Amino acid sequence: MVSETTGRTEWKKSSRPSGVESLLTTKDLAYALGVSESSIKRWADEGVLRAARTVGGHRRVPLAEAIRFVRDRRLALAHAEVLGLSDVAALRAEPMPANDSEALRELLLAGDEGRARGLLQSLFLSGTSVASILDGPVREALREIGELWHHDPAGIALEHRATDVCAQALHRLRSFLPENPDAPMAVGGSLEGDPYFLGSLAAATLLASEGYCVANLGASTPVASLEEAARRLSARLIWVNISSPPEPARVPALVAGLARAVAPMGVQVTVGGSGLDADALPRLPNLHAGRSMAELAAFVRGLASAGSAAGGVTS
Amino acid sequence: MVSETTGRTEWKKSSRPSGVESLLTTKDLAYALGVSESSIKRWADEGVLRAARTVGGHRRVPLAEAIRFVRDRRLALAHAEVLGLSDVAALRAEPMPANDSEALRELLLAGDEGRARGLLQSLFLSGTSVASILDGPVREALREIGELWHHDPAGIALEHRATDVCAQALHRLRSFLPENPDAPMAVGGSLEGDPYFLGSLAAATLLASEGYCVANLGASTPVASLEEAARRLSARLIWVNISSPPEPARVPALVAGLARAVAPMGVQVTVGGSGLDADALPRLPNLHAGRSMAELAAFVRGLASAGSAAGGVTS
DNA sequence: GTTGAATTCGACAAAATCGTCCATACAATG
DNA sequence: CATTGTATGGACGATTTTGTCGAATTCAAC
C-alpha cells in the first residue's frame, strides 16, 4: 500500500502465516492501473471486478483477482511496480518486508531492475524526501550487499549490478525534478582515485531535489578540477564524496586546501561519504562534514534560509 | 490532462505528485503531436498505433508506444513536454550548428545539460538509430573534448561533466525503450581496473535498443564476475568494453579466457572500445571484436536472424 | 480500550471520450 | 476539367470516466 501523506510504502501483513493473500485498496489498484478511484469503485459495483468487503464496507481486491482482471480485459498498467511488488510477496507466500531497505535489497539481489526502480520511484512519488530514500533504502541495501559478498566474483557482479540499477533509478528520479537554470549552482564529485560514482550521483540528486542547479563531475575528480569548475560556473557549493580514497590520510589536507582556495569566492564545501573520517578534518568556516544526505539537505536549507534573510548567499 | 482552453498541461492536484502519466488519452497525445483527436483514434483503430482500452472502451496509449510511433512515422512534436520530453522542447529555442557532433560538443562544453539531452533525444525521436547516435555525435564530441584538454584541471572538469551529461542522456534514452523480461539477456562491463563506465553504458543502451534485456556491471568488472553473472542470468551475450585497461598486454588473454569459459554455454563474447587492439585478439568461434556500435548492432542482428532461422543460437 | 489522523464510502455533478457521420483538402488519374 | 481515392479535422448524442463532498470506517499509537 502506498501512503501519500505518510510518505512510506507499507505492505499489508496478514495475521495468517500461510495462505496469505494481499488485498489491494481501491486507491492502490487505481494507482497501479492509472485510473481514478471512482472507476475502481464503479467496476467493483458492476461486478466486472470482484471485490471483497471489509465489515465496514470498504472494498478490498485480492491480488489474484486484480491480475485476472488486468489480463482478461487487456488493461494497460500505469504503475506495474505496485502489483509487481505484491506479486513477489505472493510468490514467496509471505508479505514483502515492511522495511523498504529489505525490500530493495531483495529486489537488487534478485536482479529485478524494474521493480527496484519502481520501489524507489513510488517512494518518491508518494512524498518521501530524496534524503530519506538515499539514507534509507539505497544506502542500507547497498551496504548490506557490499558487506556480504565483497570477495568472490558473484558478489562483485551482484554489487556492480545493484549499483547500476540504483544509478538508473537516481537518474530517473532526477528526470522528475524541475530544472531551474537560475538556481544557485553546485559542483561536486569523488576525489581523484576514488572510483565510486554512486555517492556523488546521490549527492547530485539530493541537491537537485533541493533546488540546486547541479554539475556532477563524477568519480575520480581532482580537487583542482572541482575548484576550476566551481570558479567557472560561479558555484555556491561544492560537494565532495569520499568512499574509497587511495590515500585516506591525505584527504583532510586535500579538502582543506579546496576549502581555502574557494573561500574568497564565498563557496561552501561539504564533505561526506562512507570513507570519511570527519574528525580528521580541520575546522574551517566554509568546510562542513556530514554523515548523511539528510544532513546535507539540512545544511543547504540553512544556507538558503540565511541567504533569503540576509541576501548574502544568493547574491 | 491537457486543458483545451489554456493549451497548457495541468496535473490533477489530488492525484500523485509531479510526473508524466505513462498512459496517455487520445486528447493528450493529439495535443502533444499537434494533430486532431480523430487522427489518433483512426491510427489506433488501424493498428498502426497500439492502444490499450479501459473497461469502458476508452483508448489509452502507453508512453513508450507513443514514442515508438513518433519515431517510426517521423512525426514532429508540437508539445513535447506532454510526453515528458521538455528537453526536446527547450532545444527549439535557439539555432544550432547543422552538424550534430559540433552542436553536441558546443552544448557539452557550455555545460548545457538540458539542451544536450534534448539534442540526443530529438535525434532518437527523428528516427536516428541508437548506434548512429553513439558512433556519431556522442563519440565525436567526447573524443574532441577529451583530446583537447586532457592535461589541465579545467579540461578534466569539462570532460567529467560532459561524460556525466552523456550518461544522463543515455539513461533517459533507455527509459524510452520498451522493456521485455523475456528478451535474451546480455551482460557486460569494462575490465577490472578500467575506470571508464561510459563505453559500457553505451553498449548497454545499444543492446537495449536492439531488444536485449541488459545487465550492465559497469566499470572495473573482473572477467570472473562477468562469467558468473552470465551464468547466473543465463545470458546469451557478453559485451566487454576496453577503454583504458591497466595492463593492455593482458587484455587478449583475459577476454580469450572469458570466451573459452562461456563457450560451453553457447554465449557470444563481443569486445570493443577505444583501448582495444583488435588484431591482438586470438580467433575463437565465440569471440568477436568491433570498432563501433554499428558493428555491435549488426552482429546481434545477425545472431537474431540466425537464431530465428535455424534455431541454433537460441537453443 | 480510546483517540486522532488518514482513508474510504456513497452519491452526485462535471468533464472527457466513444462511435459515427460528414465536410474539406489534396494528389493522382482519365 | 471531372473523378476517384485517401487522409484529416470537426460535430453530435450516448456513454464512460473523473472530481468533490460530508459521513463512516480503518489503522496505528497511546
PDB file of C-alpha atoms in Angstrom, chain B residues 177-284:
ATOM      1  CA  LEU B 177      12.871   1.801 -24.811  1.00  0.00           C
ATOM      2  CA  PRO B 178      10.314  -0.914 -24.217  1.00  0.00           C
ATOM      3  CA  GLU B 179      11.317  -3.493 -21.644  1.00  0.00           C
ATOM      4  CA  ASN B 180      10.818  -7.123 -22.288  1.00  0.00           C
ATOM      5  CA  PRO B 181      11.770  -9.501 -19.469  1.00  0.00           C
ATOM      6  CA  ASP B 182      11.544 -12.441 -21.856  1.00  0.00           C
ATOM      7  CA  ALA B 183      14.135 -10.996 -24.222  1.00  0.00           C
ATOM      8  CA  PRO B 184      17.535 -12.687 -24.425  1.00  0.00           C
ATOM      9  CA  MET B 185      19.879 -11.496 -21.731  1.00  0.00           C
ATOM     10  CA  ALA B 186      23.117  -9.592 -22.262  1.00  0.00           C
ATOM     11  CA  VAL B 187      25.720  -8.935 -19.593  1.00  0.00           C
ATOM     12  CA  GLY B 188      28.749  -6.697 -19.783  1.00  0.00           C
ATOM     13  CA  GLY B 189      31.076  -4.107 -18.399  1.00  0.00           C
ATOM     14  CA  SER B 190      34.563  -2.690 -18.529  1.00  0.00           C
ATOM     15  CA  LEU B 191      37.524  -4.827 -17.477  1.00  0.00           C
ATOM     16  CA  GLU B 192      38.893  -4.765 -13.981  1.00  0.00           C
ATOM     17  CA  GLY B 193      40.913  -1.633 -13.437  1.00  0.00           C
ATOM     18  CA  ASP B 194      39.362   0.156 -16.398  1.00  0.00           C
ATOM     19  CA  PRO B 195      37.563   3.149 -14.896  1.00  0.00           C
ATOM     20  CA  TYR B 196      35.538   4.313 -17.916  1.00  0.00           C
ATOM     21  CA  PHE B 197      31.915   3.497 -17.492  1.00  0.00           C
ATOM     22  CA  LEU B 198      30.502   5.358 -20.460  1.00  0.00           C
ATOM     23  CA  GLY B 199      31.539   2.828 -23.084  1.00  0.00           C
ATOM     24  CA  SER B 200      29.836   0.076 -21.155  1.00  0.00           C
ATOM     25  CA  LEU B 201      26.760   2.224 -20.636  1.00  0.00           C
ATOM     26  CA  ALA B 202      26.677   2.959 -24.355  1.00  0.00           C
ATOM     27  CA  ALA B 203      26.857  -0.724 -25.202  1.00  0.00           C
ATOM     28  CA  ALA B 204      24.096  -1.450 -22.696  1.00  0.00           C
ATOM     29  CA  THR B 205      21.907   1.233 -24.241  1.00  0.00           C
ATOM     30  CA  LEU B 206      22.539  -0.049 -27.730  1.00  0.00           C
ATOM     31  CA  LEU B 207      21.722  -3.630 -26.801  1.00  0.00           C
ATOM     32  CA  ALA B 208      18.587  -2.495 -25.022  1.00  0.00           C
ATOM     33  CA  SER B 209      17.541  -0.716 -28.208  1.00  0.00           C
ATOM     34  CA  GLU B 210      18.157  -3.959 -30.091  1.00  0.00           C
ATOM     35  CA  GLY B 211      15.705  -5.722 -27.860  1.00  0.00           C
ATOM     36  CA  TYR B 212      18.010  -7.298 -25.326  1.00  0.00           C
ATOM     37  CA  CYS B 213      17.357  -7.466 -21.626  1.00  0.00           C
ATOM     38  CA  VAL B 214      20.505  -5.858 -20.288  1.00  0.00           C
ATOM     39  CA  ALA B 215      22.556  -6.194 -17.109  1.00  0.00           C
ATOM     40  CA  ASN B 216      25.326  -3.613 -17.036  1.00  0.00           C
ATOM     41  CA  LEU B 217      28.009  -4.348 -14.459  1.00  0.00           C
ATOM     42  CA  GLY B 218      29.754  -1.066 -15.168  1.00  0.00           C
ATOM     43  CA  ALA B 219      33.378  -0.066 -14.873  1.00  0.00           C
ATOM     44  CA  SER B 220      36.154  -2.157 -13.455  1.00  0.00           C
ATOM     45  CA  THR B 221      34.465  -5.530 -13.520  1.00  0.00           C
ATOM     46  CA  PRO B 222      36.613  -8.680 -13.251  1.00  0.00           C
ATOM     47  CA  VAL B 223      36.128 -11.196 -16.044  1.00  0.00           C
ATOM     48  CA  ALA B 224      35.246 -13.783 -13.424  1.00  0.00           C
ATOM     49  CA  SER B 225      32.313 -11.621 -12.392  1.00  0.00           C
ATOM     50  CA  LEU B 226      31.181 -11.259 -15.989  1.00  0.00           C
ATOM     51  CA  GLU B 227      31.319 -15.010 -16.351  1.00  0.00           C
ATOM     52  CA  GLU B 228      29.464 -15.591 -13.116  1.00  0.00           C
ATOM     53  CA  ALA B 229      26.754 -13.068 -13.988  1.00  0.00           C
ATOM     54  CA  ALA B 230      26.338 -14.550 -17.454  1.00  0.00           C
ATOM     55  CA  ARG B 231      25.946 -17.993 -15.924  1.00  0.00           C
ATOM     56  CA  ARG B 232      23.504 -16.897 -13.274  1.00  0.00           C
ATOM     57  CA  LEU B 233      21.383 -14.805 -15.616  1.00  0.00           C
ATOM     58  CA  SER B 234      21.541 -17.296 -18.498  1.00  0.00           C
ATOM     59  CA  ALA B 235      22.898 -14.591 -20.746  1.00  0.00           C
ATOM     60  CA  ARG B 236      23.276 -15.167 -24.475  1.00  0.00           C
ATOM     61  CA  LEU B 237      25.776 -12.395 -24.943  1.00  0.00           C
ATOM     62  CA  ILE B 238      28.599 -10.719 -23.042  1.00  0.00           C
ATOM     63  CA  TRP B 239      29.972  -7.345 -24.043  1.00  0.00           C
ATOM     64  CA  VAL B 240      33.361  -6.155 -22.825  1.00  0.00           C
ATOM     65  CA  ASN B 241      34.351  -2.536 -23.129  1.00  0.00           C
ATOM     66  CA  ILE B 242      38.048  -1.709 -23.312  1.00  0.00           C
ATOM     67  CA  SER B 243      38.876   1.930 -22.795  1.00  0.00           C
ATOM     68  CA  SER B 244      41.846   2.365 -20.540  1.00  0.00           C
ATOM     69  CA  PRO B 245      42.925  -1.008 -19.199  1.00  0.00           C
ATOM     70  CA  PRO B 246      45.702  -1.004 -16.600  1.00  0.00           C
ATOM     71  CA  GLU B 247      47.648  -3.703 -18.451  1.00  0.00           C
ATOM     72  CA  PRO B 248      46.771  -3.610 -22.154  1.00  0.00           C
ATOM     73  CA  ALA B 249      49.041  -6.532 -22.877  1.00  0.00           C
ATOM     74  CA  ARG B 250      46.938  -8.834 -20.713  1.00  0.00           C
ATOM     75  CA  VAL B 251      43.632  -7.909 -22.333  1.00  0.00           C
ATOM     76  CA  PRO B 252      43.730 -10.524 -25.113  1.00  0.00           C
ATOM     77  CA  ALA B 253      44.375 -13.326 -22.663  1.00  0.00           C
ATOM     78  CA  LEU B 254      41.643 -12.132 -20.318  1.00  0.00           C
ATOM     79  CA  VAL B 255      38.907 -11.914 -22.927  1.00  0.00           C
ATOM     80  CA  ALA B 256      40.058 -15.129 -24.572  1.00  0.00           C
ATOM     81  CA  GLY B 257      39.806 -16.879 -21.242  1.00  0.00           C
ATOM     82  CA  LEU B 258      36.332 -15.473 -20.757  1.00  0.00           C
ATOM     83  CA  ALA B 259      35.265 -16.576 -24.217  1.00  0.00           C
ATOM     84  CA  ARG B 260      36.551 -20.096 -23.629  1.00  0.00           C
ATOM     85  CA  ALA B 261      34.895 -20.302 -20.231  1.00  0.00           C
ATOM     86  CA  VAL B 262      31.455 -19.381 -21.528  1.00  0.00           C
ATOM     87  CA  ALA B 263      31.721 -21.220 -24.834  1.00  0.00           C
ATOM     88  CA  PRO B 264      30.067 -24.383 -23.453  1.00  0.00           C
ATOM     89  CA  MET B 265      27.008 -22.306 -22.568  1.00  0.00           C
ATOM     90  CA  GLY B 266      26.761 -21.025 -26.127  1.00  0.00           C
ATOM     91  CA  VAL B 267      27.452 -17.478 -25.055  1.00  0.00           C
ATOM     92  CA  GLN B 268      28.899 -14.992 -27.532  1.00  0.00           C
ATOM     93  CA  VAL B 269      31.503 -12.502 -26.339  1.00  0.00           C
ATOM     94  CA  THR B 270      31.854  -9.109 -28.023  1.00  0.00           C
ATOM     95  CA  VAL B 271      34.737  -6.779 -27.326  1.00  0.00           C
ATOM     96  CA  GLY B 272      35.100  -3.177 -28.284  1.00  0.00           C
ATOM     97  CA  GLY B 273      36.298   0.206 -27.201  1.00  0.00           C
ATOM     98  CA  SER B 274      38.930   2.802 -27.897  1.00  0.00           C
ATOM     99  CA  GLY B 275      41.585   0.925 -25.931  1.00  0.00           C
ATOM    100  CA  LEU B 276      41.263  -2.303 -27.861  1.00  0.00           C
ATOM    101  CA  ASP B 277      43.838  -3.696 -30.237  1.00  0.00           C
ATOM    102  CA  ALA B 278      41.544  -5.966 -32.192  1.00  0.00           C
ATOM    103  CA  ASP B 279      44.367  -7.670 -34.070  1.00  0.00           C
ATOM    104  CA  ALA B 280      45.891  -8.933 -30.849  1.00  0.00           C
ATOM    105  CA  LEU B 281      42.837 -10.981 -30.019  1.00  0.00           C
ATOM    106  CA  PRO B 282      43.001 -14.705 -30.662  1.00  0.00           C
ATOM    107  CA  ARG B 283      40.480 -16.176 -33.064  1.00  0.00           C
ATOM    108  CA  LEU B 284      37.801 -18.037 -31.253  1.00  0.00           C
TER     109      LEU B 284
END
